[in-house]
Coordinates of C-alpha atoms in Angstrom, one line a residue:
M12 CA 50.2 -5.8 -4.1
P13 CA 47.8 -2.8 -4.9
L14 CA 44.6 -2.1 -3.3
V15 CA 41.7 -4.4 -4.9
P16 CA 38.5 -2.4 -5.4
L17 CA 35.3 -4.1 -5.0
S18 CA 33.2 -1.7 -6.8
L19 CA 29.9 -3.4 -5.8
P20 CA 26.9 -1.9 -7.6
S21 CA 23.7 -0.3 -6.0
G22 CA 21.2 -3.0 -5.1
V23 CA 20.6 -6.3 -4.0
V24 CA 20.7 -9.3 -6.4
K25 CA 19.1 -12.5 -5.0
P26 CA 19.7 -15.7 -7.0
A27 CA 19.8 -19.1 -5.2
T28 CA 23.0 -18.8 -3.7
P29 CA 25.6 -16.0 -3.0
L30 CA 28.0 -17.7 -5.3
M31 CA 25.5 -16.7 -8.2
A32 CA 25.8 -13.3 -7.1
K33 CA 29.5 -12.5 -8.1
G34 CA 30.2 -9.0 -7.7
R35 CA 27.0 -7.8 -6.2
Y36 CA 25.2 -7.5 -2.8
W37 CA 23.3 -10.6 -2.2
D38 CA 21.1 -9.9 1.1
A39 CA 20.4 -6.9 2.9
N40 CA 18.2 -5.5 5.9
L41 CA 17.4 -1.7 6.5
V42 CA 19.9 -0.4 4.2
R43 CA 19.6 1.6 1.0
W44 CA 21.7 3.4 -1.7
R45 CA 22.2 6.7 -3.2
T46 CA 24.6 7.6 -6.0
N47 CA 26.3 3.9 -5.2
K48 CA 26.7 4.9 -1.6
L49 CA 25.3 2.6 0.9
L50 CA 23.3 4.5 3.9
P51 CA 21.0 3.3 6.7
V52 CA 17.3 3.1 6.3
G53 CA 15.9 5.8 8.9
G54 CA 14.0 4.5 12.1
W55 CA 10.3 5.0 13.1
E56 CA 8.7 6.6 16.0
R57 CA 4.9 5.8 17.4
I58 CA 2.4 8.3 16.8
T59 CA -0.7 6.7 18.1
S60 CA -0.7 7.1 22.0
S61 CA -2.7 3.9 22.1
P62 CA -3.4 1.1 19.5
L63 CA -6.4 1.3 17.2
D64 CA -9.0 -1.3 17.4
S65 CA -7.8 -3.4 14.6
A66 CA -4.8 -3.5 11.8
A67 CA -4.7 -0.2 9.4
R68 CA -5.1 -1.5 5.7
C69 CA -5.5 1.9 4.0
I70 CA -3.9 5.1 5.2
F71 CA -5.0 8.6 3.4
P72 CA -3.3 11.8 4.3
W73 CA -4.7 15.3 2.9
R74 CA -5.0 18.6 3.8
D75 CA -8.4 20.7 4.6
N76 CA -9.2 24.2 3.1
A77 CA -7.6 25.9 6.0
N78 CA -4.2 23.9 5.2
D79 CA -4.6 21.6 8.3
Q80 CA -3.3 18.0 8.1
W81 CA -5.4 15.2 8.2
M82 CA -5.4 11.7 8.0
L83 CA -8.2 9.0 7.5
I84 CA -7.2 5.3 8.4
G85 CA -9.3 2.4 7.4
C86 CA -8.9 -0.5 9.8
D87 CA -10.4 -4.3 9.6
T88 CA -13.2 -3.1 11.8
K89 CA -13.4 0.7 12.1
L90 CA -12.7 4.1 10.4
Y91 CA -10.6 6.6 12.0
A92 CA -10.0 10.4 11.5
N93 CA -6.5 12.0 12.5
N94 CA -6.0 15.6 13.4
G95 CA -2.9 16.4 15.6
S96 CA -2.7 13.9 18.3
T97 CA -6.4 12.9 18.2
Y98 CA -7.7 9.6 16.6
T99 CA -11.5 9.8 16.4
D100 CA -13.6 6.9 15.5
V101 CA -15.7 8.0 12.7
T102 CA -17.1 4.6 11.6
P103 CA -20.1 5.0 9.4
V104 CA -23.6 3.9 11.0
N105 CA -24.2 0.2 10.5
F106 CA -20.9 -0.2 9.1
V107 CA -20.1 -4.0 7.9
P108 CA -16.5 -4.9 9.1
L109 CA -14.0 -7.6 7.8
S110 CA -15.1 -9.9 10.3
E111 CA -18.6 -9.9 9.0
G112 CA -18.7 -8.9 5.2
G113 CA -18.9 -11.6 2.9
S114 CA -18.0 -14.5 5.2
Y115 CA -19.1 -18.1 4.2
G116 CA -19.3 -20.7 6.8
A117 CA -17.0 -20.7 9.5
W118 CA -14.2 -18.6 8.0
D119 CA -13.7 -15.0 7.6
Y120 CA -14.1 -13.2 4.4
G121 CA -11.1 -13.7 2.3
A122 CA -9.6 -16.0 5.1
L123 CA -9.3 -18.9 2.7
L124 CA -9.3 -20.0 -0.9
Y125 CA -12.8 -21.1 -1.6
G126 CA -12.4 -24.9 -1.5
D127 CA -9.4 -24.8 0.8
D128 CA -9.2 -28.1 2.8
T129 CA -9.2 -27.7 6.7
D130 CA -8.6 -31.3 7.4
A131 CA -4.9 -32.1 7.7
T132 CA -5.7 -35.9 8.0
Y133 CA -7.1 -36.0 4.4
P134 CA -5.5 -32.9 2.4
R135 CA -6.9 -31.9 -1.0
P136 CA -5.7 -29.1 -3.2
A137 CA -7.3 -25.6 -3.0
S138 CA -9.8 -24.4 -5.7
L139 CA -8.9 -21.4 -7.9
L140 CA -12.4 -20.0 -7.0
D141 CA -11.4 -17.5 -4.2
P142 CA -13.5 -14.8 -2.9
A143 CA -12.6 -11.4 -3.4
V144 CA -10.7 -10.0 -0.5
F145 CA -11.1 -7.2 1.8
T146 CA -9.9 -3.7 1.1
W147 CA -10.3 0.1 1.8
S148 CA -10.3 2.8 -1.1
M149 CA -10.1 6.4 -0.5
D150 CA -9.7 9.7 -2.7
N151 CA -10.4 13.3 -2.3
W152 CA -13.3 15.3 -3.0
G153 CA -12.3 18.8 -2.4
E154 CA -11.3 18.9 1.5
D155 CA -13.7 16.0 1.8
V156 CA -12.8 12.3 1.5
L157 CA -14.8 9.7 -0.2
S158 CA -14.2 5.8 0.7
V159 CA -15.5 2.6 0.3
A160 CA -14.7 -0.5 2.3
S161 CA -15.2 -3.7 0.2
S162 CA -16.9 -5.6 3.1
D163 CA -19.6 -3.0 3.2
G164 CA -20.0 -1.7 -0.2
R165 CA -21.7 1.5 0.4
L166 CA -20.3 5.0 -0.4
F167 CA -19.0 6.9 2.4
V168 CA -18.0 10.6 2.6
Y169 CA -16.1 12.1 5.6
H170 CA -15.9 16.1 6.2
P171 CA -12.8 17.4 8.4
G172 CA -14.3 17.9 11.7
D173 CA -17.3 15.8 11.7
T174 CA -17.9 13.1 14.1
Q175 CA -18.7 10.1 12.0
A176 CA -18.5 9.5 8.2
A177 CA -21.8 10.1 6.5
V178 CA -23.2 7.3 4.0
V179 CA -24.0 8.8 0.5
G180 CA -27.8 8.0 -0.1
Y181 CA -28.5 7.2 3.3
A182 CA -29.2 9.3 6.6
D183 CA -30.8 9.0 10.2
I184 CA -33.4 11.0 11.1
S185 CA -33.0 13.4 14.0
A186 CA -36.6 15.1 13.7
I187 CA -39.3 15.3 11.3
S188 CA -42.5 17.6 10.6
R189 CA -45.3 18.3 8.7
T190 CA -46.8 21.7 8.1
S191 CA -49.2 22.7 5.6
N192 CA -48.7 19.4 3.5
V193 CA -44.8 20.0 3.5
V194 CA -42.6 17.6 5.3
T195 CA -39.3 18.6 6.6
V196 CA -36.7 16.4 7.5
T197 CA -34.0 17.0 9.7
T198 CA -31.1 14.4 9.5
V199 CA -28.2 13.7 12.2
L200 CA -25.4 14.1 9.7
D201 CA -25.1 16.2 6.6
H202 CA -27.1 14.1 3.9
S203 CA -26.3 13.8 0.2
F204 CA -30.1 13.8 -1.0
R205 CA -30.7 16.1 -4.1
V206 CA -34.1 17.8 -5.3
G207 CA -35.9 15.1 -7.8
Q208 CA -34.4 12.1 -6.1
S209 CA -36.7 9.4 -4.9
V210 CA -36.4 8.9 -1.1
V211 CA -37.6 5.8 1.2
I212 CA -38.6 7.0 4.6
A213 CA -38.7 4.0 7.2
G214 CA -39.0 3.6 11.0
V215 CA -40.3 7.2 11.9
T216 CA -41.7 7.0 15.2
T217 CA -45.0 8.5 13.7
A218 CA -45.8 5.6 10.9
S219 CA -47.6 8.2 8.9
F220 CA -44.4 9.8 8.0
D221 CA -43.1 6.5 6.6
G222 CA -43.2 5.8 2.7
T223 CA -41.5 6.8 -0.5
F224 CA -41.4 10.1 -1.8
T225 CA -39.6 12.7 -3.8
V226 CA -37.4 15.5 -2.5
T227 CA -38.7 18.9 -3.4
G228 CA -36.1 21.0 -1.7
V229 CA -32.9 21.1 0.2
P230 CA -32.6 24.2 2.6
S231 CA -29.5 22.9 4.2
N232 CA -27.0 20.3 4.6
N233 CA -29.0 18.6 7.0
T234 CA -32.5 19.2 6.2
F235 CA -34.7 18.5 3.0
T236 CA -38.4 18.8 2.5
Y237 CA -41.0 16.7 0.4
A238 CA -44.6 16.8 -0.1
Q239 CA -47.3 14.8 1.7
S240 CA -50.6 15.6 2.6
G241 CA -52.0 15.1 6.4
T242 CA -52.5 16.9 9.3
N243 CA -49.6 19.0 10.9
A244 CA -47.5 16.8 12.9
S245 CA -44.0 16.3 14.2
S246 CA -41.9 13.2 15.3
S247 CA -38.4 11.9 15.4
G248 CA -36.3 8.7 14.7
G249 CA -36.3 6.5 11.6
T250 CA -34.1 6.4 8.4
V251 CA -33.9 7.7 4.8
T252 CA -32.7 6.2 2.1
H253 CA -32.1 6.9 -1.6
T254 CA -32.4 3.5 -3.7
G255 CA -30.8 5.1 -6.7
T256 CA -27.3 5.3 -5.1
P257 CA -25.1 2.2 -5.9
T258 CA -24.1 -0.3 -3.1
Q259 CA -21.9 -3.5 -3.0
S260 CA -19.1 -1.8 -4.7
R261 CA -15.6 -3.0 -4.3
A262 CA -13.6 0.4 -4.4
V263 CA -13.8 4.0 -5.1
I264 CA -11.5 6.8 -7.1
V265 CA -12.1 10.4 -8.2
T266 CA -11.2 11.4 -11.6
P267 CA -9.6 14.9 -12.6
E268 CA -12.8 15.8 -14.3
R269 CA -14.6 15.3 -11.0
H270 CA -16.6 12.2 -11.3
C271 CA -16.7 9.6 -8.4
V272 CA -16.2 6.3 -9.8
L273 CA -17.1 3.1 -8.2
L274 CA -15.9 -0.3 -9.2
G275 CA -17.9 -3.3 -9.1
I276 CA -21.4 -1.4 -8.1
D277 CA -24.2 -3.6 -7.1
G278 CA -22.4 -6.8 -7.1
T279 CA -21.5 -6.6 -10.6
S280 CA -18.0 -7.5 -10.5
R281 CA -16.8 -6.2 -13.9
R282 CA -18.7 -2.9 -13.8
V283 CA -17.2 0.6 -13.8
A284 CA -19.9 3.3 -12.8
W285 CA -19.5 7.0 -12.5
S286 CA -21.6 9.8 -11.0
D287 CA -22.7 12.9 -12.3
Q288 CA -19.8 15.6 -13.0
E289 CA -19.3 17.6 -9.5
D290 CA -22.1 15.5 -7.7
Y291 CA -20.9 12.2 -6.1
A292 CA -24.4 11.8 -4.9
E293 CA -26.4 11.6 -8.3
W294 CA -26.3 8.2 -10.2
D295 CA -29.3 8.3 -12.2
F296 CA -27.6 6.4 -15.6
A297 CA -30.9 6.7 -17.4
S298 CA -31.2 10.5 -17.2
V299 CA -30.1 12.6 -20.2
T300 CA -29.5 15.6 -17.9
T301 CA -26.5 14.1 -16.0
T302 CA -23.3 12.7 -17.1
A303 CA -23.5 9.6 -15.1
G304 CA -22.8 6.3 -16.6
F305 CA -21.3 2.9 -16.4
Y306 CA -19.2 0.3 -18.4
D307 CA -19.0 -3.4 -18.4
L308 CA -15.5 -4.4 -18.8
D309 CA -15.0 -7.0 -21.4
T310 CA -12.9 -9.1 -19.1
Q311 CA -12.9 -12.7 -17.9
S312 CA -11.9 -11.8 -14.3
R313 CA -13.2 -9.3 -11.5
I314 CA -12.1 -5.8 -11.1
V315 CA -9.6 -5.5 -7.9
M316 CA -8.6 -1.8 -7.7
A317 CA -7.8 1.3 -9.5
A318 CA -5.1 4.0 -9.2
S319 CA -4.8 7.6 -10.9
V320 CA -2.0 8.0 -13.6
R321 CA -0.9 10.4 -16.1
E322 CA -3.3 9.5 -18.7
G323 CA -6.3 8.6 -16.7
T324 CA -7.0 6.0 -14.4
I325 CA -5.6 2.3 -14.3
I326 CA -8.0 -0.3 -13.3
W327 CA -6.9 -3.9 -12.5
T328 CA -8.8 -7.2 -12.7
E329 CA -7.4 -10.2 -11.4
D330 CA -5.4 -10.9 -14.8
E331 CA -5.6 -7.6 -16.9
A332 CA -5.1 -3.8 -16.6
W333 CA -7.3 -1.5 -18.2
L334 CA -6.9 2.5 -18.9
M335 CA -10.3 4.6 -18.4
R336 CA -9.7 7.8 -20.2
Y337 CA -11.9 11.0 -20.3
I338 CA -13.4 11.5 -23.8
G339 CA -16.2 13.8 -23.3
L340 CA -19.9 13.5 -24.5
P341 CA -21.8 11.4 -25.5
Y342 CA -19.8 8.3 -23.6
I343 CA -17.9 10.2 -21.1
Y344 CA -15.2 7.8 -20.6
G345 CA -13.5 5.1 -22.9
F346 CA -11.8 1.8 -21.8
E347 CA -8.7 0.3 -23.3
R348 CA -7.4 -2.9 -22.3
L349 CA -3.7 -2.5 -21.7
G350 CA -2.5 -6.3 -21.5
W351 CA -3.2 -9.6 -20.1
G352 CA -1.6 -11.6 -17.5
C353 CA -0.6 -8.2 -15.6
G354 CA -3.4 -8.3 -13.1
I355 CA -2.5 -7.2 -9.4
V356 CA -1.8 -9.8 -6.6
A357 CA -3.6 -7.8 -3.9
P358 CA -5.9 -4.9 -4.0
R359 CA -3.4 -2.3 -2.6
A360 CA -0.2 -4.1 -4.0
F361 CA 0.6 -0.7 -6.3
A362 CA 2.2 2.5 -5.6
T363 CA 2.2 5.8 -7.8
F364 CA 4.8 8.3 -8.6
A365 CA 5.1 11.3 -11.0
G366 CA 2.2 10.1 -12.8
R367 CA 3.4 6.2 -13.3
C368 CA 2.4 3.2 -11.3
V369 CA 4.2 0.2 -10.2
W370 CA 2.6 -3.2 -9.1
M371 CA 3.1 -6.3 -7.8
G372 CA 1.4 -9.2 -10.1
R373 CA 1.2 -12.8 -9.0
D374 CA 4.6 -13.8 -10.2
S375 CA 6.4 -10.4 -11.6
F376 CA 6.4 -6.7 -11.0
W377 CA 4.7 -4.4 -13.6
I378 CA 4.9 -0.7 -14.6
Y379 CA 2.6 1.6 -16.3
D380 CA 4.9 4.3 -17.8
G381 CA 3.5 6.6 -20.5
G382 CA 0.5 4.9 -21.9
Y383 CA 1.5 1.3 -22.0
V384 CA 2.1 -1.9 -19.5
K385 CA 5.6 -3.6 -19.4
P386 CA 7.3 -6.0 -17.0
L387 CA 9.7 -4.3 -14.4
S388 CA 12.8 -6.4 -14.4
C389 CA 13.5 -7.3 -10.5
D390 CA 16.7 -8.5 -9.2
V391 CA 15.3 -10.1 -6.4
G392 CA 11.9 -11.3 -8.1
D393 CA 12.5 -15.0 -7.9
Y394 CA 13.2 -14.8 -3.9
I395 CA 10.0 -12.7 -3.4
F396 CA 7.7 -14.6 -5.4
S397 CA 9.1 -17.8 -4.3
N398 CA 8.6 -17.1 -0.8
L399 CA 5.0 -15.1 -1.3
D400 CA 2.5 -16.7 0.8
P401 CA -0.2 -18.1 -1.7
N402 CA -3.2 -17.3 0.8
T403 CA -2.6 -14.2 2.8
G404 CA -0.3 -12.7 -0.1
K405 CA -3.5 -12.1 -2.1
A406 CA -4.9 -10.1 0.8
Y407 CA -2.2 -8.5 2.4
V408 CA 0.4 -7.4 0.0
H409 CA 0.4 -3.3 -0.1
G410 CA 2.8 -0.6 -1.5
A411 CA 3.3 3.0 -1.2
E412 CA 5.7 5.5 -2.3
N413 CA 8.4 6.7 0.3
G414 CA 7.9 10.6 -0.6
I415 CA 11.4 11.4 0.9
F416 CA 13.6 9.2 -1.2
S417 CA 12.8 8.0 -4.9
E418 CA 11.6 4.6 -3.8
V419 CA 8.4 2.4 -3.6
W420 CA 8.0 0.0 -0.6
F421 CA 6.1 -3.1 -1.1
W422 CA 5.4 -5.2 1.9
Y423 CA 4.4 -9.0 1.7
P424 CA 4.0 -11.8 4.2
E425 CA 6.3 -14.5 3.4
T426 CA 5.2 -18.3 3.3
G427 CA 3.1 -19.3 6.7
S428 CA 3.0 -15.5 7.8
S429 CA -0.5 -14.1 8.4
V430 CA 0.9 -10.6 8.3
P431 CA 3.0 -8.6 5.7
N432 CA 6.5 -9.2 7.5
K433 CA 8.8 -8.5 4.5
Y434 CA 9.6 -5.6 2.2
V435 CA 11.1 -5.1 -1.0
I436 CA 12.1 -1.5 -2.2
Y437 CA 12.3 -0.4 -5.7
N438 CA 14.6 2.9 -6.1
Y439 CA 12.7 4.3 -9.6
A440 CA 15.4 7.0 -9.9
E441 CA 18.6 4.6 -9.9
G442 CA 17.0 1.4 -10.8
W443 CA 18.1 -0.8 -7.7
W444 CA 15.9 -3.2 -5.7
S445 CA 16.4 -4.0 -1.9
I446 CA 14.8 -6.4 0.6
G447 CA 14.4 -6.7 4.4
S448 CA 12.5 -7.7 7.2
M449 CA 9.7 -5.4 8.7
T450 CA 5.9 -5.9 9.7
R451 CA 3.6 -3.2 8.3
T452 CA 0.1 -3.5 7.3
A453 CA -0.5 -0.1 5.5
G454 CA 1.5 2.5 4.4
A455 CA 1.5 6.3 3.0
G456 CA 4.4 8.3 1.6
A457 CA 5.4 11.8 2.8
G458 CA 3.8 14.9 1.4
V459 CA 1.3 16.0 3.4
F460 CA 3.1 14.9 6.6
K461 CA 6.9 15.4 7.0
Y462 CA 7.5 11.6 7.1
P463 CA 5.9 8.6 5.5
I464 CA 3.3 6.7 7.8
A465 CA 3.1 3.1 8.4
G466 CA 1.0 0.8 10.6
D467 CA 2.3 -2.4 12.2
E468 CA 0.4 -5.8 13.4
N469 CA 0.0 -4.2 16.9
F470 CA -2.5 -1.7 15.5
D471 CA 0.1 1.4 16.0
L472 CA 0.8 3.9 13.5
F473 CA 4.7 5.3 13.0
Y474 CA 6.5 8.1 11.4
H475 CA 9.3 6.6 9.1
E476 CA 12.5 7.8 8.2
D477 CA 12.4 9.5 11.8
G478 CA 15.7 9.4 13.8
W479 CA 17.5 6.1 14.0
T480 CA 16.0 4.0 16.3
N481 CA 12.7 1.6 16.8
N482 CA 10.5 4.0 18.5
G483 CA 13.5 4.5 21.1
A484 CA 14.6 0.9 20.9
S485 CA 18.1 0.2 19.6
L486 CA 18.3 -1.2 15.9
V487 CA 21.9 -2.3 16.3
G488 CA 22.2 -5.5 14.5
E489 CA 19.3 -4.9 12.2
R490 CA 21.1 -2.9 9.5
W491 CA 23.3 -5.2 7.7
V492 CA 24.3 -6.1 4.0
E493 CA 26.0 -9.0 2.7
S494 CA 27.8 -9.3 -0.7
G495 CA 27.7 -12.5 -3.0
S496 CA 30.8 -14.0 -3.8
L497 CA 33.9 -11.5 -4.3
N498 CA 35.3 -13.8 -6.7
L499 CA 38.9 -12.7 -5.8
Q500 CA 41.4 -14.2 -8.2
Q501 CA 38.7 -16.6 -9.9
G502 CA 39.0 -18.7 -7.0
N503 CA 42.3 -20.1 -8.0
N504 CA 44.4 -19.0 -5.1
V505 CA 43.8 -18.8 -1.4
M506 CA 44.1 -15.0 -0.6
M507 CA 44.5 -13.3 2.7
V508 CA 43.0 -10.0 3.5
K509 CA 45.1 -7.7 5.4
Q510 CA 43.4 -4.6 5.5
A511 CA 40.3 -2.9 3.9
L512 CA 39.6 0.7 3.1
T513 CA 36.2 1.9 2.9
D514 CA 35.2 5.2 0.9
S515 CA 32.7 5.9 3.6
G516 CA 32.4 9.9 3.8
Y517 CA 31.3 9.9 7.2
G518 CA 30.2 7.5 10.1
Y519 CA 33.4 5.6 10.2
D520 CA 32.7 4.4 14.0
S521 CA 29.4 3.4 13.1
T522 CA 29.9 0.4 11.0
S523 CA 31.9 -2.9 11.1
L524 CA 33.2 -5.3 8.6
Q525 CA 33.0 -9.0 8.5
F526 CA 34.1 -11.7 6.2
Y527 CA 32.6 -15.0 5.1
T528 CA 35.4 -17.5 3.7
S529 CA 35.4 -20.7 2.3
Y530 CA 37.9 -22.8 0.3
A531 CA 35.3 -24.5 -1.9
P532 CA 32.4 -23.3 -4.0
E533 CA 29.8 -25.7 -1.6
G534 CA 32.3 -25.6 1.4
A535 CA 31.1 -24.5 4.7
E536 CA 31.6 -20.6 5.4
T537 CA 33.5 -19.5 8.4
L538 CA 32.1 -16.0 9.6
S539 CA 35.0 -13.8 11.1
S540 CA 35.0 -11.6 13.9
A541 CA 33.9 -8.1 13.4
Y542 CA 36.6 -5.6 12.3
T543 CA 35.8 -1.8 13.1
P544 CA 37.3 1.2 10.7
R545 CA 40.0 3.3 12.4
P546 CA 39.3 7.0 12.1
N547 CA 41.3 7.3 8.9
G548 CA 39.0 4.6 7.2
Y549 CA 41.5 1.7 7.3
T550 CA 40.4 -1.6 8.7
D551 CA 42.7 -3.7 10.1
V552 CA 41.8 -7.5 8.8
R553 CA 43.2 -10.8 9.1
V554 CA 41.2 -13.5 7.2
S555 CA 42.0 -15.9 4.6
G556 CA 40.2 -18.2 2.1
R557 CA 39.8 -19.3 -1.5
D558 CA 36.5 -17.1 -1.9
M559 CA 35.1 -14.6 0.4
R560 CA 31.8 -12.5 0.9
L561 CA 31.7 -9.0 2.8
R562 CA 29.3 -8.2 5.4
I563 CA 28.9 -4.5 6.6
E564 CA 26.7 -3.8 9.8
A565 CA 25.7 -1.0 11.5
T566 CA 27.2 -0.9 15.1
Q567 CA 25.4 2.5 16.0
D568 CA 22.0 4.2 15.7
A569 CA 23.6 6.8 13.8
P570 CA 23.9 8.0 10.1
W571 CA 26.7 6.7 8.2
S572 CA 28.0 6.2 4.3
V573 CA 29.9 3.6 2.8
G574 CA 31.1 3.8 -0.8
E575 CA 33.8 1.7 -2.5
T576 CA 35.5 -0.6 -0.5
R577 CA 39.1 -1.7 -1.3
L578 CA 41.2 -4.7 0.1
D579 CA 44.7 -5.4 0.6
L580 CA 45.2 -8.8 -0.4
V581 CA 48.3 -11.2 -0.2
P582 CA 48.3 -14.5 -2.2
R583 CA 48.6 -17.6 0.1
G584 CA 49.0 -20.3 -2.6
G585 CA 47.0 -22.5 -4.7
R586 CA 46.0 -25.2 -2.5

């Protein structure tokens, strides 16, 4: 009889059983599709010579004004800056890490739901009153980068080449002197104080310098002056703080209008605040000479995170999505609720592309596209959300655009896992989904760097889509895809497959074919031997069954392509 084409569409469909995924791919690992051709996902190469101090939670690549590549990496306990092969610890002074920020009792901040039972003998259900989980957020301010770690809550600024990220509204004093009733303060790092701001000087070796004063001049990036009567003197040590700078913030983002936006400032969980235009250090909301302001969302849940989209800034609460849009004076920004029940499952569970945004909610995916939010149909959604860990999921799910392929990737912890050890891919150009296993704690797409970047549970960073191996170790046996039921002859007859012909294009010797066969819908499956295609694309096969499934597996760490597969079938009867 003529060759029977399988014509399996791109992407994985993951219902409860392979029989329910007739004529589709049902399971996969480290494969993708392009224009209906099955391809291997590229390998990865380590770019850290030694592990970082803790797991990366946010990776932010950018270029400075000299076009040099930089990367800021926010970890559980530190902040790193990368330029070339050097990773510099630039953690801000007095940083409050995940292990200390907001913990209550014996458990780390975000480690358990508030009210979780730790007694296995007398278990009780968890409370829904869970604390906000730890996250980093970062955004450009020209060639500088603003960042917030939710465990700390202060606004940080990093300038390329600095040895430490500075704290906005705070500085350590290296020298201080009083001459003719004018005090000049020299700070260890560049400061962010402005003329007219009230600052508190404390802890100077000579106590007469301590007090609250108004800045009268800013001669340079690391000096400022104020007026104080007294004899000429000099000293060192101490700190300077501008009490008007917000603290206890949840996250930061910068708008196209050059306002720094902080979420949940001063512990107010629904407040969105923005700085004066072009000045991330000016937060005087009462001043008539600045455009700084704030808005409290009319929401029942806490703000979680924000992302830039074509029409403005999308802001997620635990249960809602809002759009922050520039409207000019006098209000500066307007806020529109985009929907209920479309909150984000974890602070970094989103990915942006071409002015749009996809995110993972508690039980479905959502997409912001052209001014409105809608559910994103997901062929693997039931599988993902049924296996998402209810506790670690809300802390560690994260997403990123690939940057090389038209894909967004989400990593999530399966039930019982303390790390994001599973992934799901959405191809926004072709509309297919895929799944697999890979542990990554943070990711960033290609663009600034040639390859996507991701961090693993061992605190290392990797270039992805780079080569075909796992940092030199073979991935043979890790790249594969399995179909659902092929539904040959609707299961009415026992069929024998004599040959298979794959429209591969290239890499014939880099894959093998196997078949799962069964004789009843719920009967046990038998997995055949692996069959290797001949150079002309034909594969000699000898398998029989009433129903079959196909498995394609990579046998080499090399590029390959598989298109339509056709089978030479011989009826064997209706028994």
